[in-house]
Amino acid sequence: MTEKIQSNGRDVHVLSQAQVSVTCDDPVAHLREKLGDAPLALLTVFVTPNVDFAAVSERLNAVFPTTDIVACTTAGEIGAGGYEEGTILGLGYPAAHFDSISILVEDLDGRETQSAVDRIAQDRVALRDRNPKKLNGFAFLVVDGLSLREDTLTAAISPALRDMPLFGGSAGDGTRFKQTFVSLNGRVRQNAAVLTMIQTDHKTQVFSIDHLVPTDIQMVVTDADPDRRIVKSINAEPAAREYARLVGTNPDQLDQFTFASHPVVVRIGGAHHVRAIQQVTPKGELVFFSAIDEGMVLTVAEPRDMAEHLDEKLTELSRMGTLTDIVGCDCILRRIEAEQKQSTRQVSDVLTRHKVIGFSTYGEQIGPLHVNHTMSGLAIYAETHGGEA
């Protein structure tokens, strides 16, 4: 049943895809034209921070009045050429094969999270009940990447999702780390998140990828401010100075390239998860992208060749069926690492070849965890329940 998938040149996609430069006149109108006329159950939009996000969100809501629209700012986009900048990317989920419910979670510091958890449990059941032929479900979460609340949010909502796998990303602001936004149907918010639950008749697979290998170098957090994700001391020494010593660099030269090249991981259960460093403060403290606490044992990790590892993992996904689309939430530190190692072109080629579209993030969500220095994502296949494409 080939009418179920769309052809876009030589590629075949289940999702409707569109990419426009923000320098063109009325980019949202161009986005609408490129997405076509097929009714959409959901439109997710990844917006460069180099544009007025509120104006774009308002325009999207006007141009797509009958479609749920989830949008966020990015730390860069992943489009037709791999790593992109200065673009707006739209992913449309055709109503013929997808159904969704989106929930705006406001005030992540207050009581809104518990209200959202109660609604998630009810809406998840309602979504499944009204879609008896759409048996595959997943959840997509976008969060204000400067809220410092991703860890507690994912831990709170995951039980309500039950067996519905969750992936997502934290909204970005390039490499400025000043302000990040999410929106649902034109309602622009900070310190907020949007959770979307989706049912489809297509085969799907939620995944998480990282290319890091733990070393024997370990450190203990001996003084921290968990609420602000700040580490003040490591091994009872000033944090930045001790980290620099362990990775063999000058503490005065610590920057984003250092943090991307020498990430640290924490062991949770039987696996290691990255606790990436965002920046060093004038006081010599380390600010992290995700939860940190006193007594935590951190291990320095070494990255494998990113392009080679990414190609290997995405190829494994392609062996599971006729892969048509990959939605990717890719950590900003991976982009920075690729730039530092002059492998941006190679990584972009892999992303393009495997049909990845998405955005660079300030953190990634996978199940109950908020992680860093990874790509979390969704693979969509042409096969449906009966095995037909």
PDB file of N, CA and C in Angstrom, residues 257-309:
ATOM      1  N   PHE A 257      34.832  23.411  24.293  1.00  0.00           N
ATOM      2  CA  PHE A 257      35.553  22.379  23.552  1.00  0.00           C
ATOM      3  C   PHE A 257      36.194  21.374  24.508  1.00  0.00           C
ATOM      4  N   THR A 258      36.701  21.861  25.631  1.00  0.00           N
ATOM      5  CA  THR A 258      37.267  20.954  26.639  1.00  0.00           C
ATOM      6  C   THR A 258      36.196  20.019  27.181  1.00  0.00           C
ATOM      7  N   PHE A 259      35.049  20.588  27.530  1.00  0.00           N
ATOM      8  CA  PHE A 259      33.977  19.788  28.105  1.00  0.00           C
ATOM      9  C   PHE A 259      33.447  18.754  27.111  1.00  0.00           C
ATOM     10  N   ALA A 260      33.423  19.116  25.829  1.00  0.00           N
ATOM     11  CA  ALA A 260      32.962  18.178  24.804  1.00  0.00           C
ATOM     12  C   ALA A 260      33.974  17.055  24.588  1.00  0.00           C
ATOM     13  N   SER A 261      35.250  17.368  24.738  1.00  0.00           N
ATOM     14  CA  SER A 261      36.297  16.364  24.506  1.00  0.00           C
ATOM     15  C   SER A 261      36.537  15.465  25.711  1.00  0.00           C
ATOM     16  N   HIS A 262      36.202  15.967  26.920  1.00  0.00           N
ATOM     17  CA  HIS A 262      36.458  15.210  28.148  1.00  0.00           C
ATOM     18  C   HIS A 262      35.184  15.160  28.996  1.00  0.00           C
ATOM     19  N   PRO A 263      34.139  14.499  28.499  1.00  0.00           N
ATOM     20  CA  PRO A 263      32.882  14.412  29.262  1.00  0.00           C
ATOM     21  C   PRO A 263      33.051  13.514  30.475  1.00  0.00           C
ATOM     22  N   VAL A 264      32.145  13.683  31.438  1.00  0.00           N
ATOM     23  CA  VAL A 264      32.145  12.803  32.607  1.00  0.00           C
ATOM     24  C   VAL A 264      30.812  12.062  32.651  1.00  0.00           C
ATOM     25  N   VAL A 265      30.871  10.835  33.179  1.00  0.00           N
ATOM     26  CA  VAL A 265      29.687   9.979  33.222  1.00  0.00           C
ATOM     27  C   VAL A 265      29.469   9.475  34.635  1.00  0.00           C
ATOM     28  N   VAL A 266      28.231   9.097  34.919  1.00  0.00           N
ATOM     29  CA  VAL A 266      27.888   8.507  36.207  1.00  0.00           C
ATOM     30  C   VAL A 266      27.228   7.158  35.948  1.00  0.00           C
ATOM     31  N   ARG A 267      27.511   6.188  36.781  1.00  0.00           N
ATOM     32  CA  ARG A 267      26.938   4.860  36.608  1.00  0.00           C
ATOM     33  C   ARG A 267      25.575   4.806  37.291  1.00  0.00           C
ATOM     34  N   ILE A 268      24.544   4.466  36.535  1.00  0.00           N
ATOM     35  CA  ILE A 268      23.185   4.290  37.046  1.00  0.00           C
ATOM     36  C   ILE A 268      22.722   2.903  36.644  1.00  0.00           C
ATOM     37  N   GLY A 269      22.499   2.052  37.623  1.00  0.00           N
ATOM     38  CA  GLY A 269      22.168   0.674  37.286  1.00  0.00           C
ATOM     39  C   GLY A 269      23.367   0.020  36.618  1.00  0.00           C
ATOM     40  N   GLY A 270      23.144  -0.567  35.455  1.00  0.00           N
ATOM     41  CA  GLY A 270      24.237  -1.230  34.752  1.00  0.00           C
ATOM     42  C   GLY A 270      24.808  -0.423  33.617  1.00  0.00           C
ATOM     43  N   ALA A 271      24.471   0.878  33.539  1.00  0.00           N
ATOM     44  CA  ALA A 271      24.924   1.679  32.413  1.00  0.00           C
ATOM     45  C   ALA A 271      25.489   3.010  32.882  1.00  0.00           C
ATOM     46  N   HIS A 272      26.324   3.611  32.047  1.00  0.00           N
ATOM     47  CA  HIS A 272      26.868   4.932  32.308  1.00  0.00           C
ATOM     48  C   HIS A 272      26.056   5.987  31.559  1.00  0.00           C
ATOM     49  N   HIS A 273      25.789   7.098  32.230  1.00  0.00           N
ATOM     50  CA  HIS A 273      25.065   8.212  31.618  1.00  0.00           C
ATOM     51  C   HIS A 273      25.854   9.491  31.830  1.00  0.00           C
ATOM     52  N   VAL A 274      25.870  10.329  30.808  1.00  0.00           N
ATOM     53  CA  VAL A 274      26.697  11.528  30.846  1.00  0.00           C
ATOM     54  C   VAL A 274      26.106  12.580  31.770  1.00  0.00           C
ATOM     55  N   ARG A 275      26.964  13.227  32.538  1.00  0.00           N
ATOM     56  CA  ARG A 275      26.629  14.427  33.304  1.00  0.00           C
ATOM     57  C   ARG A 275      27.502  15.541  32.742  1.00  0.00           C
ATOM     58  N   ALA A 276      27.048  16.136  31.642  1.00  0.00           N
ATOM     59  CA  ALA A 276      27.887  17.052  30.884  1.00  0.00           C
ATOM     60  C   ALA A 276      28.044  18.393  31.584  1.00  0.00           C
ATOM     61  N   ILE A 277      29.232  18.987  31.412  1.00  0.00           N
ATOM     62  CA  ILE A 277      29.541  20.293  31.984  1.00  0.00           C
ATOM     63  C   ILE A 277      29.171  21.376  30.965  1.00  0.00           C
ATOM     64  N   GLN A 278      28.434  22.366  31.445  1.00  0.00           N
ATOM     65  CA  GLN A 278      28.002  23.468  30.578  1.00  0.00           C
ATOM     66  C   GLN A 278      29.027  24.591  30.521  1.00  0.00           C
ATOM     67  N   GLN A 279      29.524  25.014  31.693  1.00  0.00           N
ATOM     68  CA  GLN A 279      30.455  26.137  31.728  1.00  0.00           C
ATOM     69  C   GLN A 279      31.151  26.196  33.081  1.00  0.00           C
ATOM     70  N   VAL A 280      32.209  27.012  33.152  1.00  0.00           N
ATOM     71  CA  VAL A 280      32.915  27.268  34.394  1.00  0.00           C
ATOM     72  C   VAL A 280      32.596  28.691  34.835  1.00  0.00           C
ATOM     73  N   THR A 281      32.347  28.872  36.126  1.00  0.00           N
ATOM     74  CA  THR A 281      31.996  30.191  36.645  1.00  0.00           C
ATOM     75  C   THR A 281      33.265  30.979  36.989  1.00  0.00           C
ATOM     76  N   PRO A 282      33.141  32.295  37.171  1.00  0.00           N
ATOM     77  CA  PRO A 282      34.317  33.092  37.587  1.00  0.00           C
ATOM     78  C   PRO A 282      34.921  32.611  38.903  1.00  0.00           C
ATOM     79  N   LYS A 283      34.128  31.916  39.733  1.00  0.00           N
ATOM     80  CA  LYS A 283      34.629  31.395  40.999  1.00  0.00           C
ATOM     81  C   LYS A 283      35.353  30.060  40.858  1.00  0.00           C
ATOM     82  N   GLY A 284      35.407  29.537  39.629  1.00  0.00           N
ATOM     83  CA  GLY A 284      36.048  28.247  39.424  1.00  0.00           C
ATOM     84  C   GLY A 284      35.145  27.071  39.725  1.00  0.00           C
ATOM     85  N   GLU A 285      33.816  27.306  39.723  1.00  0.00           N
ATOM     86  CA  GLU A 285      32.843  26.230  39.907  1.00  0.00           C
ATOM     87  C   GLU A 285      32.408  25.714  38.535  1.00  0.00           C
ATOM     88  N   LEU A 286      31.875  24.507  38.508  1.00  0.00           N
ATOM     89  CA  LEU A 286      31.426  23.896  37.258  1.00  0.00           C
ATOM     90  C   LEU A 286      29.904  23.817  37.240  1.00  0.00           C
ATOM     91  N   VAL A 287      29.318  24.328  36.173  1.00  0.00           N
ATOM     92  CA  VAL A 287      27.867  24.270  35.981  1.00  0.00           C
ATOM     93  C   VAL A 287      27.562  23.113  35.044  1.00  0.00           C
ATOM     94  N   PHE A 288      26.657  22.233  35.465  1.00  0.00           N
ATOM     95  CA  PHE A 288      26.337  21.039  34.690  1.00  0.00           C
ATOM     96  C   PHE A 288      24.997  21.199  33.960  1.00  0.00           C
ATOM     97  N   PHE A 289      24.818  20.369  32.927  1.00  0.00           N
ATOM     98  CA  PHE A 289      23.575  20.359  32.157  1.00  0.00           C
ATOM     99  C   PHE A 289      22.478  19.531  32.822  1.00  0.00           C
ATOM    100  N   SER A 290      22.851  18.661  33.744  1.00  0.00           N
ATOM    101  CA  SER A 290      21.864  17.768  34.356  1.00  0.00           C
ATOM    102  C   SER A 290      22.185  17.559  35.829  1.00  0.00           C
ATOM    103  N   ALA A 291      21.351  16.748  36.496  1.00  0.00           N
ATOM    104  CA  ALA A 291      21.389  16.620  37.958  1.00  0.00           C
ATOM    105  C   ALA A 291      22.765  16.216  38.468  1.00  0.00           C
ATOM    106  N   ILE A 292      23.146  16.857  39.546  1.00  0.00           N
ATOM    107  CA  ILE A 292      24.436  16.599  40.171  1.00  0.00           C
ATOM    108  C   ILE A 292      24.249  16.713  41.681  1.00  0.00           C
ATOM    109  N   ASP A 293      25.039  15.970  42.465  1.00  0.00           N
ATOM    110  CA  ASP A 293      24.867  16.040  43.918  1.00  0.00           C
ATOM    111  C   ASP A 293      26.160  15.638  44.607  1.00  0.00           C
ATOM    112  N   GLU A 294      26.272  16.024  45.851  1.00  0.00           N
ATOM    113  CA  GLU A 294      27.442  15.650  46.645  1.00  0.00           C
ATOM    114  C   GLU A 294      27.508  14.136  46.809  1.00  0.00           C
ATOM    115  N   GLY A 295      28.717  13.617  46.767  1.00  0.00           N
ATOM    116  CA  GLY A 295      28.928  12.188  46.897  1.00  0.00           C
ATOM    117  C   GLY A 295      28.879  11.440  45.575  1.00  0.00           C
ATOM    118  N   MET A 296      28.451  12.096  44.509  1.00  0.00           N
ATOM    119  CA  MET A 296      28.365  11.437  43.209  1.00  0.00           C
ATOM    120  C   MET A 296      29.773  11.143  42.678  1.00  0.00           C
ATOM    121  N   VAL A 297      29.968   9.929  42.201  1.00  0.00           N
ATOM    122  CA  VAL A 297      31.247   9.532  41.612  1.00  0.00           C
ATOM    123  C   VAL A 297      31.162   9.718  40.106  1.00  0.00           C
ATOM    124  N   LEU A 298      32.037  10.545  39.587  1.00  0.00           N
ATOM    125  CA  LEU A 298      32.066  10.826  38.157  1.00  0.00           C
ATOM    126  C   LEU A 298      33.288  10.174  37.540  1.00  0.00           C
ATOM    127  N   THR A 299      33.114   9.663  36.332  1.00  0.00           N
ATOM    128  CA  THR A 299      34.200   9.013  35.598  1.00  0.00           C
ATOM    129  C   THR A 299      34.441   9.757  34.296  1.00  0.00           C
ATOM    130  N   VAL A 300      35.683  10.085  34.022  1.00  0.00           N
ATOM    131  CA  VAL A 300      36.019  10.721  32.749  1.00  0.00           C
ATOM    132  C   VAL A 300      35.842   9.692  31.637  1.00  0.00           C
ATOM    133  N   ALA A 301      35.239  10.133  30.532  1.00  0.00           N
ATOM    134  CA  ALA A 301      35.023   9.238  29.393  1.00  0.00           C
ATOM    135  C   ALA A 301      35.793   9.738  28.174  1.00  0.00           C
ATOM    136  N   GLU A 302      36.096   8.816  27.303  1.00  0.00           N
ATOM    137  CA  GLU A 302      36.759   9.151  26.045  1.00  0.00           C
ATOM    138  C   GLU A 302      35.791   8.899  24.882  1.00  0.00           C
ATOM    139  N   PRO A 303      35.668   9.832  23.963  1.00  0.00           N
ATOM    140  CA  PRO A 303      34.769   9.627  22.828  1.00  0.00           C
ATOM    141  C   PRO A 303      35.384   8.763  21.747  1.00  0.00           C
ATOM    142  N   ARG A 304      34.564   7.888  21.189  1.00  0.00           N
ATOM    143  CA  ARG A 304      34.942   7.185  19.965  1.00  0.00           C
ATOM    144  C   ARG A 304      34.788   8.129  18.782  1.00  0.00           C
ATOM    145  N   ASP A 305      35.204   7.709  17.603  1.00  0.00           N
ATOM    146  CA  ASP A 305      34.968   8.498  16.396  1.00  0.00           C
ATOM    147  C   ASP A 305      33.461   8.660  16.210  1.00  0.00           C
ATOM    148  N   MET A 306      32.964   9.896  16.287  1.00  0.00           N
ATOM    149  CA  MET A 306      31.522  10.116  16.318  1.00  0.00           C
ATOM    150  C   MET A 306      30.833   9.692  15.025  1.00  0.00           C
ATOM    151  N   ALA A 307      31.394  10.080  13.886  1.00  0.00           N
ATOM    152  CA  ALA A 307      30.759   9.753  12.612  1.00  0.00           C
ATOM    153  C   ALA A 307      30.689   8.239  12.401  1.00  0.00           C
ATOM    154  N   GLU A 308      31.773   7.572  12.710  1.00  0.00           N
ATOM    155  CA  GLU A 308      31.820   6.119  12.548  1.00  0.00           C
ATOM    156  C   GLU A 308      30.818   5.428  13.468  1.00  0.00           C
ATOM    157  N   HIS A 309      30.789   5.863  14.736  1.00  0.00           N
ATOM    158  CA  HIS A 309      29.880   5.254  15.706  1.00  0.00           C
ATOM    159  C   HIS A 309      28.424   5.540  15.348  1.00  0.00           C
TER     160      HIS A 309
END
